[in-house]
CSV table of C-alpha atoms in Angstrom, one decimal:
chain,number,residue,atom,x,y,z
M,1,MET,CA,-15.7,66.3,-7.0
M,2,GLY,CA,-15.0,63.6,-9.6
M,3,SER,CA,-17.6,62.2,-12.0
M,4,SER,CA,-17.6,58.8,-10.2
M,5,ASP,CA,-18.2,60.5,-6.9
M,6,ARG,CA,-21.1,62.5,-8.3
M,7,ALA,CA,-22.5,59.4,-9.8
M,8,ARG,CA,-22.3,57.6,-6.4
M,9,ARG,CA,-23.9,60.5,-4.6
M,10,ALA,CA,-26.8,60.7,-7.2
M,11,ALA,CA,-27.3,57.0,-6.9
M,12,LYS,CA,-27.6,57.3,-3.1
M,13,GLN,CA,-30.0,60.2,-3.4
M,14,GLN,CA,-32.2,58.2,-5.7
M,15,ALA,CA,-32.1,55.2,-3.4
M,16,ARG,CA,-33.2,57.4,-0.5
M,17,ALA,CA,-36.1,58.8,-2.7
M,18,ARG,CA,-37.2,55.3,-3.7
M,19,HIS,CA,-37.2,54.1,-0.1
M,20,ALA,CA,-39.2,57.1,1.1
M,21,GLN,CA,-41.6,56.6,-1.8
M,22,ARG,CA,-42.0,52.9,-1.0
M,23,MET,CA,-42.7,53.6,2.7
M,24,ALA,CA,-45.1,56.5,1.9
M,25,ASN,CA,-47.1,54.5,-0.7
M,26,GLY,CA,-46.6,51.1,0.6
M,27,ALA,CA,-49.8,49.1,1.2
M,28,ASP,CA,-50.1,46.7,4.2
M,29,ALA,CA,-47.5,44.1,3.6
M,30,ARG,CA,-50.2,41.3,4.2
M,31,SER,CA,-51.9,42.4,0.9
M,32,LEU,CA,-48.8,42.0,-1.3
M,33,ASP,CA,-48.6,39.1,-3.7
M,34,ALA,CA,-45.2,37.4,-4.6
M,35,ASN,CA,-44.5,39.8,-7.4
M,36,GLY,CA,-45.0,42.8,-5.2
M,37,ILE,CA,-42.8,41.3,-2.6
M,38,ALA,CA,-40.1,40.4,-5.1
M,39,GLY,CA,-40.1,43.9,-6.5
M,40,ARG,CA,-39.5,45.4,-3.0
M,41,LEU,CA,-36.7,42.8,-2.4
M,42,TRP,CA,-34.9,43.8,-5.7
M,43,ALA,CA,-35.3,47.5,-4.8
M,44,ALA,CA,-34.0,47.1,-1.3
M,45,ALA,CA,-31.0,45.0,-2.5
M,46,ASN,CA,-30.2,47.7,-5.1
M,47,ASP,CA,-30.4,50.4,-2.4
M,48,TYR,CA,-28.1,48.3,-0.2
M,49,SER,CA,-25.6,47.9,-2.9
M,50,TYR,CA,-25.4,51.8,-3.2
M,51,GLY,CA,-24.7,52.1,0.5
M,52,GLN,CA,-28.2,52.6,1.9
M,53,LYS,CA,-27.8,49.8,4.4
M,54,HIS,CA,-30.5,51.0,6.7
M,55,THR,CA,-33.1,50.1,4.0
M,56,ALA,CA,-32.4,46.4,4.4
M,57,ALA,CA,-33.6,46.5,8.0
M,58,ALA,CA,-36.5,48.8,7.2
M,59,GLU,CA,-37.7,46.6,4.4
M,60,ALA,CA,-37.1,43.5,6.3
M,61,GLU,CA,-39.3,44.9,9.2
M,62,TYR,CA,-42.0,45.8,6.7
M,63,LEU,CA,-42.0,42.6,4.7
M,64,ALA,CA,-42.0,40.4,7.8
M,65,ASP,CA,-45.8,41.0,8.0
M,66,ALA,CA,-46.3,39.5,4.5
M,67,ASP,CA,-48.1,36.2,3.9
M,68,ASP,CA,-45.7,33.3,4.5
M,69,ARG,CA,-46.5,31.5,1.3
M,70,GLN,CA,-46.2,34.6,-0.9
M,71,LEU,CA,-43.0,35.6,0.9
M,72,GLY,CA,-41.5,32.1,0.3
M,73,ILE,CA,-42.4,32.3,-3.5
M,74,ALA,CA,-40.9,35.7,-3.8
M,75,VAL,CA,-37.6,34.9,-2.0
M,76,ALA,CA,-37.2,31.8,-4.2
M,77,GLY,CA,-38.0,33.7,-7.3
M,78,VAL,CA,-35.6,36.5,-6.9
M,79,PHE,CA,-32.7,34.1,-6.3
M,80,HIS,CA,-33.7,31.9,-9.2
M,81,ARG,CA,-33.6,35.0,-11.4
M,82,ALA,CA,-30.2,36.0,-10.0
M,83,LEU,CA,-28.7,32.7,-10.5
M,84,ASN,CA,-30.0,32.5,-14.1
M,85,PHE,CA,-28.1,35.7,-14.7
M,86,LEU,CA,-24.9,34.7,-13.0
M,87,TRP,CA,-24.4,31.2,-14.6
M,88,PRO,CA,-24.2,32.7,-18.2
M,89,SER,CA,-22.0,35.4,-16.7
M,90,GLY,CA,-19.3,32.8,-16.0
M,91,TRP,CA,-19.9,32.3,-12.3
M,92,LEU,CA,-19.7,28.8,-10.8
M,93,PRO,CA,-21.2,27.4,-7.6
M,94,TYR,CA,-18.0,27.4,-5.6
M,95,ASP,CA,-17.2,30.9,-6.8
M,96,LEU,CA,-20.5,32.2,-5.5
M,97,VAL,CA,-20.0,30.6,-2.0
M,98,GLN,CA,-16.6,32.0,-1.8
M,99,VAL,CA,-17.7,35.6,-2.6
M,100,ILE,CA,-20.7,35.3,-0.1
M,101,SER,CA,-18.4,33.9,2.7
M,102,ARG,CA,-16.1,36.9,2.3
M,103,GLU,CA,-18.8,39.5,2.1
M,104,CYS,CA,-21.6,38.2,4.3
M,105,ASP,CA,-22.2,36.1,7.4
M,106,GLY,CA,-22.6,32.4,7.9
M,107,PHE,CA,-26.4,32.5,7.5
M,108,ALA,CA,-26.0,34.0,4.0
M,109,VAL,CA,-23.5,31.3,3.0
M,110,GLY,CA,-25.9,28.6,4.0
M,111,PHE,CA,-28.8,30.3,2.3
M,112,VAL,CA,-27.1,30.8,-1.0
M,113,THR,CA,-25.8,27.2,-0.8
M,114,ASP,CA,-29.4,26.1,-0.5
M,115,VAL,CA,-30.8,28.2,-3.4
M,116,ILE,CA,-28.0,26.8,-5.5
M,117,ALA,CA,-29.1,23.3,-4.6
M,118,VAL,CA,-32.7,24.2,-5.6
M,119,ASP,CA,-31.6,25.7,-8.9
M,120,MET,CA,-29.5,22.7,-9.8
M,121,SER,CA,-32.3,20.2,-9.0
M,122,GLN,CA,-34.1,21.2,-12.1
M,123,HIS,CA,-31.3,19.7,-14.3
M,124,ALA,CA,-30.7,16.0,-14.7
M,125,GLU,CA,-27.3,15.1,-13.2
M,126,ALA,CA,-26.1,13.7,-16.6
M,127,THR,CA,-26.5,17.2,-18.1
M,128,LEU,CA,-24.2,18.8,-15.5
M,129,HIS,CA,-20.5,19.0,-16.4
M,130,GLU,CA,-18.3,16.8,-14.1
M,131,ARG,CA,-16.7,19.8,-12.5
M,132,TRP,CA,-20.1,21.3,-11.8
M,133,ARG,CA,-21.0,18.2,-10.0
M,134,ASP,CA,-17.7,18.2,-8.1
M,135,GLN,CA,-18.3,21.8,-7.0
M,136,LEU,CA,-21.8,21.0,-5.8
M,137,ARG,CA,-20.4,18.2,-3.7
M,138,GLN,CA,-17.6,20.5,-2.4
M,139,ILE,CA,-20.0,23.2,-1.1
M,140,GLU,CA,-22.5,20.5,0.0
M,141,ALA,CA,-25.3,21.9,-2.0
M,142,ARG,CA,-28.1,19.4,-1.5
M,143,PRO,CA,-31.8,19.8,-0.5
M,144,TRP,CA,-32.2,18.9,3.2
M,145,TRP,CA,-35.8,20.3,3.6
M,146,PRO,CA,-39.1,18.5,2.9
M,147,HIS,CA,-40.8,19.9,-0.4
M,148,ASP,CA,-44.3,20.3,1.1
M,149,ARG,CA,-43.4,23.7,2.5
M,150,GLN,CA,-41.5,26.7,1.2
M,151,HIS,CA,-37.7,26.5,1.7
M,152,PHE,CA,-37.5,30.0,3.2
M,153,GLU,CA,-39.9,29.1,6.1
M,154,GLN,CA,-38.0,25.9,6.9
M,155,TRP,CA,-34.6,27.7,6.7
M,156,LEU,CA,-35.8,30.2,9.3
M,157,ALA,CA,-36.9,27.5,11.6
M,158,ARG,CA,-33.6,25.6,11.2
M,159,HIS,CA,-31.5,28.6,12.1
M,160,ILE,CA,-33.9,29.9,14.7
M,161,LEU,CA,-34.3,33.2,13.0
M,162,SER,CA,-37.3,35.5,12.9
M,163,LYS,CA,-38.8,36.5,9.5
M,164,GLN,CA,-37.2,40.0,9.8
M,165,GLU,CA,-33.7,38.7,10.6
M,166,GLY,CA,-34.0,36.2,7.7
M,167,LEU,CA,-35.1,38.9,5.3
M,168,GLU,CA,-32.2,41.0,6.3
M,169,VAL,CA,-29.9,38.1,5.3
M,170,VAL,CA,-31.8,37.7,2.1
M,171,ILE,CA,-31.4,41.3,1.1
M,172,VAL,CA,-27.7,41.6,1.9
M,173,ALA,CA,-27.0,38.3,0.0
M,174,LEU,CA,-29.0,39.4,-3.0
M,175,ALA,CA,-27.2,42.7,-3.0
M,176,THR,CA,-23.8,40.9,-3.0
M,177,LEU,CA,-24.8,38.7,-6.0
M,178,MET,CA,-26.2,41.6,-8.0
M,179,ALA,CA,-22.9,43.6,-7.8
M,180,LEU,CA,-20.8,40.8,-9.2
M,181,PRO,CA,-19.0,41.5,-12.5
M,182,LYS,CA,-19.1,39.3,-15.7
M,183,LEU,CA,-16.5,36.5,-15.8
M,184,PRO,CA,-15.2,34.4,-18.7
M,185,LEU,CA,-17.4,31.3,-19.3
M,186,ILE,CA,-15.2,28.4,-18.6
M,187,LEU,CA,-17.7,25.4,-18.5
M,188,PRO,CA,-20.8,24.4,-20.2
M,189,LEU,CA,-23.9,25.8,-18.7
M,190,PRO,CA,-26.1,23.6,-16.5
M,191,GLY,CA,-28.3,21.4,-18.6
M,192,SER,CA,-26.2,21.6,-21.6
M,193,SER,CA,-23.3,19.2,-20.9
M,194,SER,CA,-22.8,15.8,-22.4
M,195,VAL,CA,-20.6,12.7,-22.1
M,196,ALA,CA,-18.2,14.3,-24.7
M,197,ASP,CA,-17.6,17.2,-22.3
M,198,VAL,CA,-16.7,14.8,-19.5
M,199,LEU,CA,-14.3,12.8,-21.7
M,200,LEU,CA,-12.2,15.9,-22.4
M,201,GLY,CA,-10.7,15.5,-18.9
M,202,ALA,CA,-10.4,11.7,-19.0
M,203,GLY,CA,-6.6,11.9,-19.1
M,204,VAL,CA,-6.5,12.7,-15.4
M,205,ASP,CA,-6.3,9.4,-13.4
M,206,GLN,CA,-8.5,9.9,-10.3
M,207,LYS,CA,-6.7,7.1,-8.5
M,208,VAL,CA,-3.4,8.8,-8.9
M,209,LEU,CA,-4.9,12.1,-7.7
M,210,ALA,CA,-6.3,10.4,-4.7
M,211,LYS,CA,-2.9,9.0,-3.7
M,212,VAL,CA,-1.3,12.4,-4.3
M,213,ARG,CA,-3.8,14.2,-2.1
M,214,GLY,CA,-3.4,11.6,0.6
M,215,LEU,CA,0.4,12.0,0.6
M,216,LEU,CA,0.2,15.9,0.7
M,217,ALA,CA,-2.4,15.7,3.5
M,218,LYS,CA,0.1,13.6,5.5
M,219,ALA,CA,2.9,16.0,4.6
M,220,GLU,CA,1.0,19.0,5.8
M,221,SER,CA,-0.1,17.4,9.1
M,222,THR,CA,3.3,16.0,10.2
M,223,GLU,CA,5.5,18.0,12.6
M,224,PHE,CA,8.7,16.4,11.3
M,225,PRO,CA,10.3,18.3,8.3
M,226,GLU,CA,12.1,15.2,6.9
M,227,GLU,CA,8.8,13.2,6.8
M,228,ALA,CA,7.0,16.1,5.1
M,229,GLU,CA,9.8,16.5,2.5
M,230,ALA,CA,9.7,12.7,1.7
M,231,LEU,CA,5.9,12.7,1.4
M,232,SER,CA,5.8,15.8,-0.8
M,233,ALA,CA,8.5,14.5,-3.0
M,234,LYS,CA,6.7,11.2,-3.4
M,235,ALA,CA,3.5,13.1,-4.3
M,236,GLN,CA,5.2,15.2,-7.0
M,237,GLU,CA,7.0,12.1,-8.4
M,238,LEU,CA,3.7,10.4,-8.8
M,239,MET,CA,2.2,13.4,-10.6
M,240,SER,CA,5.2,14.0,-12.8
M,241,ARG,CA,5.4,10.3,-13.9
M,242,HIS,CA,1.7,10.3,-14.6
M,243,ALA,CA,2.0,13.5,-16.7
M,244,PHE,CA,4.8,12.2,-18.8
M,245,GLU,CA,3.1,8.8,-19.3
M,246,ARG,CA,-0.1,10.7,-20.3
M,247,ALA,CA,1.9,12.8,-22.8
M,248,LEU,CA,3.5,9.8,-24.4
M,249,LEU,CA,0.2,8.0,-24.7
M,250,ASP,CA,-1.3,11.0,-26.3
M,251,ALA,CA,1.7,11.0,-28.8
M,252,ASP,CA,1.2,7.3,-29.6
M,253,GLU,CA,-2.6,7.7,-30.1
M,254,HIS,CA,-2.3,11.1,-31.9
M,255,VAL,CA,-4.7,12.7,-29.3
M,256,ALA,CA,-5.6,16.4,-30.0
M,257,GLN,CA,-4.3,18.6,-27.2
M,258,THR,CA,-6.9,20.8,-25.3
M,259,ALA,CA,-6.7,23.4,-22.6
M,260,SER,CA,-9.2,24.4,-19.9
M,261,SER,CA,-9.5,26.9,-17.2
M,262,ARG,CA,-10.2,26.8,-13.5
M,263,ARG,CA,-10.1,29.3,-10.6
M,264,VAL,CA,-8.0,29.1,-7.5
M,265,TRP,CA,-9.5,31.1,-4.6
M,266,LEU,CA,-6.9,32.6,-2.2
M,267,ASP,CA,-7.2,33.5,1.5
M,268,THR,CA,-7.0,37.1,2.5
M,269,PRO,CA,-4.9,39.1,3.1
M,270,TYR,CA,-2.0,39.4,0.6
M,271,VAL,CA,-4.0,37.9,-2.3
M,272,GLY,CA,-1.9,39.5,-4.9
M,273,ALA,CA,1.4,38.2,-3.4
M,274,LYS,CA,-0.1,34.7,-3.0
M,275,ALA,CA,-1.4,34.8,-6.6
M,276,GLN,CA,2.2,35.4,-7.7
M,277,LEU,CA,3.2,32.2,-6.1
M,278,VAL,CA,0.5,30.2,-7.8
M,279,ALA,CA,1.4,31.9,-11.1
M,280,ALA,CA,5.0,30.8,-10.7
M,281,VAL,CA,3.9,27.2,-10.2
M,282,ALA,CA,1.6,27.4,-13.2
M,283,ALA,CA,4.3,28.7,-15.4
M,284,ALA,CA,6.6,25.8,-14.5
M,285,ASN,CA,3.8,23.4,-15.4
M,286,ARG,CA,3.1,24.9,-18.9
M,287,SER,CA,0.1,26.9,-17.6
M,288,ARG,CA,-0.8,30.6,-17.4
M,289,GLY,CA,-2.6,32.7,-14.9
M,290,VAL,CA,-4.7,35.9,-14.6
M,291,VAL,CA,-5.1,37.4,-11.1
M,292,TYR,CA,-8.5,38.9,-10.0
M,293,GLU,CA,-7.2,40.4,-6.9
M,294,LYS,CA,-10.2,42.4,-5.8
M,295,LEU,CA,-12.4,39.2,-6.1
M,296,GLY,CA,-9.7,37.0,-4.5
M,297,PHE,CA,-8.8,34.4,-7.0
M,298,ILE,CA,-6.4,33.5,-9.8
M,299,ALA,CA,-7.7,32.1,-13.1
M,300,LEU,CA,-5.5,29.3,-14.5
M,301,ILE,CA,-5.3,28.1,-18.1
M,302,GLY,CA,-3.6,24.9,-19.1
M,303,ALA,CA,-4.1,21.2,-19.8
M,304,ASP,CA,-6.2,19.4,-17.2
M,305,LEU,CA,-3.3,17.4,-15.8
M,306,ASP,CA,-1.0,20.3,-15.6
M,307,LEU,CA,-3.6,22.3,-13.8
M,308,GLU,CA,-4.1,19.5,-11.3
M,309,ILE,CA,-0.4,19.5,-10.6
M,310,THR,CA,-0.3,23.3,-10.3
M,311,GLU,CA,-3.2,23.3,-7.8
M,312,LEU,CA,-1.8,20.5,-5.6
M,313,LEU,CA,1.7,21.9,-5.5
M,314,SER,CA,0.5,25.5,-5.0
M,315,THR,CA,-1.7,24.5,-2.1
M,316,SER,CA,1.3,22.8,-0.4
M,317,LEU,CA,3.7,25.7,-1.1
M,318,LEU,CA,1.1,28.3,0.1
M,319,LEU,CA,0.9,26.5,3.4
M,320,GLN,CA,4.7,26.2,3.6
M,321,ALA,CA,5.0,29.9,2.9
M,322,THR,CA,2.5,30.9,5.5
M,323,ARG,CA,4.2,28.8,8.2
M,324,ALA,CA,7.6,30.1,7.3
M,325,MET,CA,6.3,33.7,7.4
M,326,VAL,CA,4.8,33.4,10.8
M,327,ALA,CA,7.9,31.6,12.1
M,328,SER,CA,10.3,34.2,10.6
M,329,GLY,CA,10.4,36.2,13.8
M,330,ALA,CA,8.5,37.9,16.6
M,331,GLY,CA,9.5,41.5,16.1
M,332,VAL,CA,7.0,44.2,15.4
M,333,ASP,CA,8.3,44.6,11.8
M,334,THR,CA,7.8,40.9,11.0
M,335,ARG,CA,4.1,41.3,11.9
M,336,SER,CA,3.6,44.4,9.6
M,337,ARG,CA,1.8,44.2,6.4
M,338,THR,CA,4.8,45.6,4.5
M,339,TYR,CA,7.1,42.9,5.8
M,340,ARG,CA,4.8,40.1,5.2
M,341,GLN,CA,3.8,41.2,1.6
M,342,SER,CA,7.6,41.5,0.8
M,343,PHE,CA,8.2,38.1,2.3
M,344,LEU,CA,5.5,36.5,0.1
M,345,LEU,CA,6.6,38.3,-3.1
M,346,ALA,CA,10.2,37.2,-2.5
M,347,TYR,CA,9.0,33.6,-1.8
M,348,ALA,CA,7.1,33.6,-5.1
M,349,VAL,CA,10.0,35.0,-7.1
M,350,ARG,CA,12.5,32.5,-5.6
M,351,ILE,CA,10.1,29.5,-6.0
M,352,GLY,CA,9.7,30.5,-9.7
M,353,GLN,CA,13.4,30.5,-10.2
M,354,ARG,CA,13.8,27.1,-8.5
M,355,LEU,CA,10.9,25.6,-10.5
M,356,ARG,CA,12.3,26.9,-13.8
M,357,ALA,CA,15.7,25.5,-13.0
M,358,ALA,CA,14.1,22.1,-12.3
M,359,ALA,CA,12.1,22.3,-15.5
M,360,GLU,CA,15.3,23.0,-17.5
M,361,GLU,CA,17.0,20.1,-15.9
M,362,SER,CA,14.0,17.9,-16.6
M,363,ASP,CA,14.1,19.0,-20.2
M,364,ASP,CA,17.7,17.9,-20.5
M,365,HIS,CA,16.5,14.3,-19.6
M,366,ALA,CA,13.6,14.4,-22.0
M,367,ALA,CA,15.0,11.9,-24.5
M,368,ASP,CA,11.9,10.9,-26.2
M,369,ASP,CA,11.2,13.0,-29.4
M,370,ARG,CA,7.6,11.9,-29.4
M,371,LEU,CA,6.9,14.4,-26.7
M,372,LEU,CA,7.9,17.5,-28.7
M,373,PRO,CA,4.9,17.7,-31.0
M,374,VAL,CA,2.5,16.9,-28.1
M,375,LEU,CA,4.0,19.7,-25.9
M,376,ALA,CA,4.0,22.1,-28.8
M,377,ASP,CA,0.3,21.4,-29.6
M,378,ARG,CA,-0.5,21.8,-25.9
M,379,GLU,CA,1.2,25.2,-25.7
M,380,LYS,CA,-0.7,26.3,-28.8
M,381,ALA,CA,-4.0,25.2,-27.2
M,382,VAL,CA,-3.2,27.1,-24.0
M,383,SER,CA,-2.3,30.3,-25.8
M,384,GLU,CA,-5.4,30.2,-27.9
M,385,LEU,CA,-7.7,29.7,-24.9
M,386,PHE,CA,-5.9,32.4,-22.9
M,387,GLU,CA,-6.4,34.9,-25.7
M,388,GLU,CA,-10.1,33.9,-26.0
M,389,LEU,CA,-10.9,34.2,-22.3
M,390,HIS,CA,-8.6,37.1,-21.4
M,391,PRO,CA,-8.0,39.2,-24.5
M,392,ALA,CA,-7.2,42.5,-22.6
M,393,THR,CA,-4.9,41.6,-19.7
M,394,VAL,CA,-2.4,44.1,-18.2
M,395,LYS,CA,0.7,43.5,-16.1
M,396,LYS,CA,0.8,44.7,-12.5
M,397,SER,CA,3.9,45.5,-10.4
M,398,TYR,CA,4.2,45.2,-6.7
M,399,THR,CA,6.3,47.4,-4.3
M,400,VAL,CA,8.7,45.7,-2.1
M,401,GLY,CA,8.8,47.9,1.1
M,402,SER,CA,10.8,45.6,3.4
M,403,THR,CA,14.3,44.5,2.8
M,404,ALA,CA,14.1,42.2,5.8
M,405,GLY,CA,11.0,40.6,4.5
M,406,TRP,CA,12.5,40.1,1.0
M,407,GLN,CA,15.5,38.5,2.4
M,408,ALA,CA,13.6,36.2,4.8
M,409,GLY,CA,11.2,35.2,2.1
M,410,THR,CA,14.0,34.3,-0.3
M,411,ALA,CA,15.6,32.2,2.4
M,412,ALA,CA,12.4,30.4,3.2
M,413,ALA,CA,11.9,29.6,-0.5
M,414,ASP,CA,15.3,28.1,-0.6
M,415,GLN,CA,14.2,25.7,2.1
M,416,ALA,CA,10.9,25.0,0.6
M,417,ASP,CA,10.2,21.4,-0.4
M,418,LEU,CA,9.3,21.5,-4.1
M,419,GLY,CA,9.6,17.8,-4.9
M,420,VAL,CA,9.7,18.7,-8.5
M,421,SER,CA,12.3,16.1,-9.7
M,422,ARG,CA,10.8,14.4,-12.8
M,423,PRO,CA,11.6,10.9,-13.8
M,424,ASN,CA,13.9,10.0,-16.7
M,425,LEU,CA,11.5,9.6,-19.7
M,426,THR,CA,13.3,6.5,-20.8
M,427,ALA,CA,11.9,4.8,-17.7
M,428,THR,CA,8.3,5.6,-18.6
M,429,ARG,CA,8.1,4.1,-22.1
């Protein structure tokens, strides 16, 4: 037996012993105050994380008899403590909701969203970074409950759950949050942001982004390939023109180039293969990526506008890749995991080749020498932030187990609409 197996077995034995001791010595739950309840919630969540899943149900049954007010205070307190640990550990609101949605049920997702809303309400909106505010809107984290009663009590009533059922949700969600690893800190913490932080991303024209998102939404919903291609090409043209105009303006105004980081969460399965596609798009847009395959996202590092282009184009290409993969055949082999992973890896490789070729052609048309120092400074900023956030990355290789999948993925990538043609810079002066 390996050392890690022995450690896990020892942890499970300790969890069983703690649970038995709690049940043997536990007083009537109605006599517990908030601190006592919180301690039992932490212990139960810790046991659950070590595989002792039956303890969640046992503790939930026991604590269901606790005083409603003390129980509500305890539940709010343990999650406040958990979030105050996770924010400095690099986690963001959207990240937490993504993890909970993958590991828990819909009740847990709603509950964690609520406790995030509670936690954020203690900060003035002006002290939250713009991307924090965007994420809170995205996950719809806003208080819906009257503040004259505890949130936990009202949450139970809203979802028609008993206290025991609700406590099981609480313990499982808390265990999931407790098990999360530390991530690089990519945004100012809540309460510490300022106007200067927001101005760092001011080069991204939100009106242009709104137009691009609208075009891509129409492209993804239409059933006519020609229409989708025209809409996607128009979207990329708008973004490309805006990117070059922004770079020329930075050159004229001698604006220092900066880099930032963001996370793109990917649907399962085949997270690794899908991340390769996003990484290929990022590389073509002067950005870099690091894959967190077990968690389910790829971290991108680049200039804000380049990251916007990467996200928008990646989203469209992932949709096109999935559609092409599903439509590639009805045979048993085409539905296998080996075939589909090979398909997506080939798609990513071929898309990367096409994007690099398009970038080289675009560079041939880059007639304005003002761009050279700006792009060089931007590349330096990206490299420095990459090394700061991810100093110990390693490369990972993937096995292609299906020749048919590889060939089909390559063919599909050749048909994919990139819309990556960039305007002649002389027209954007």
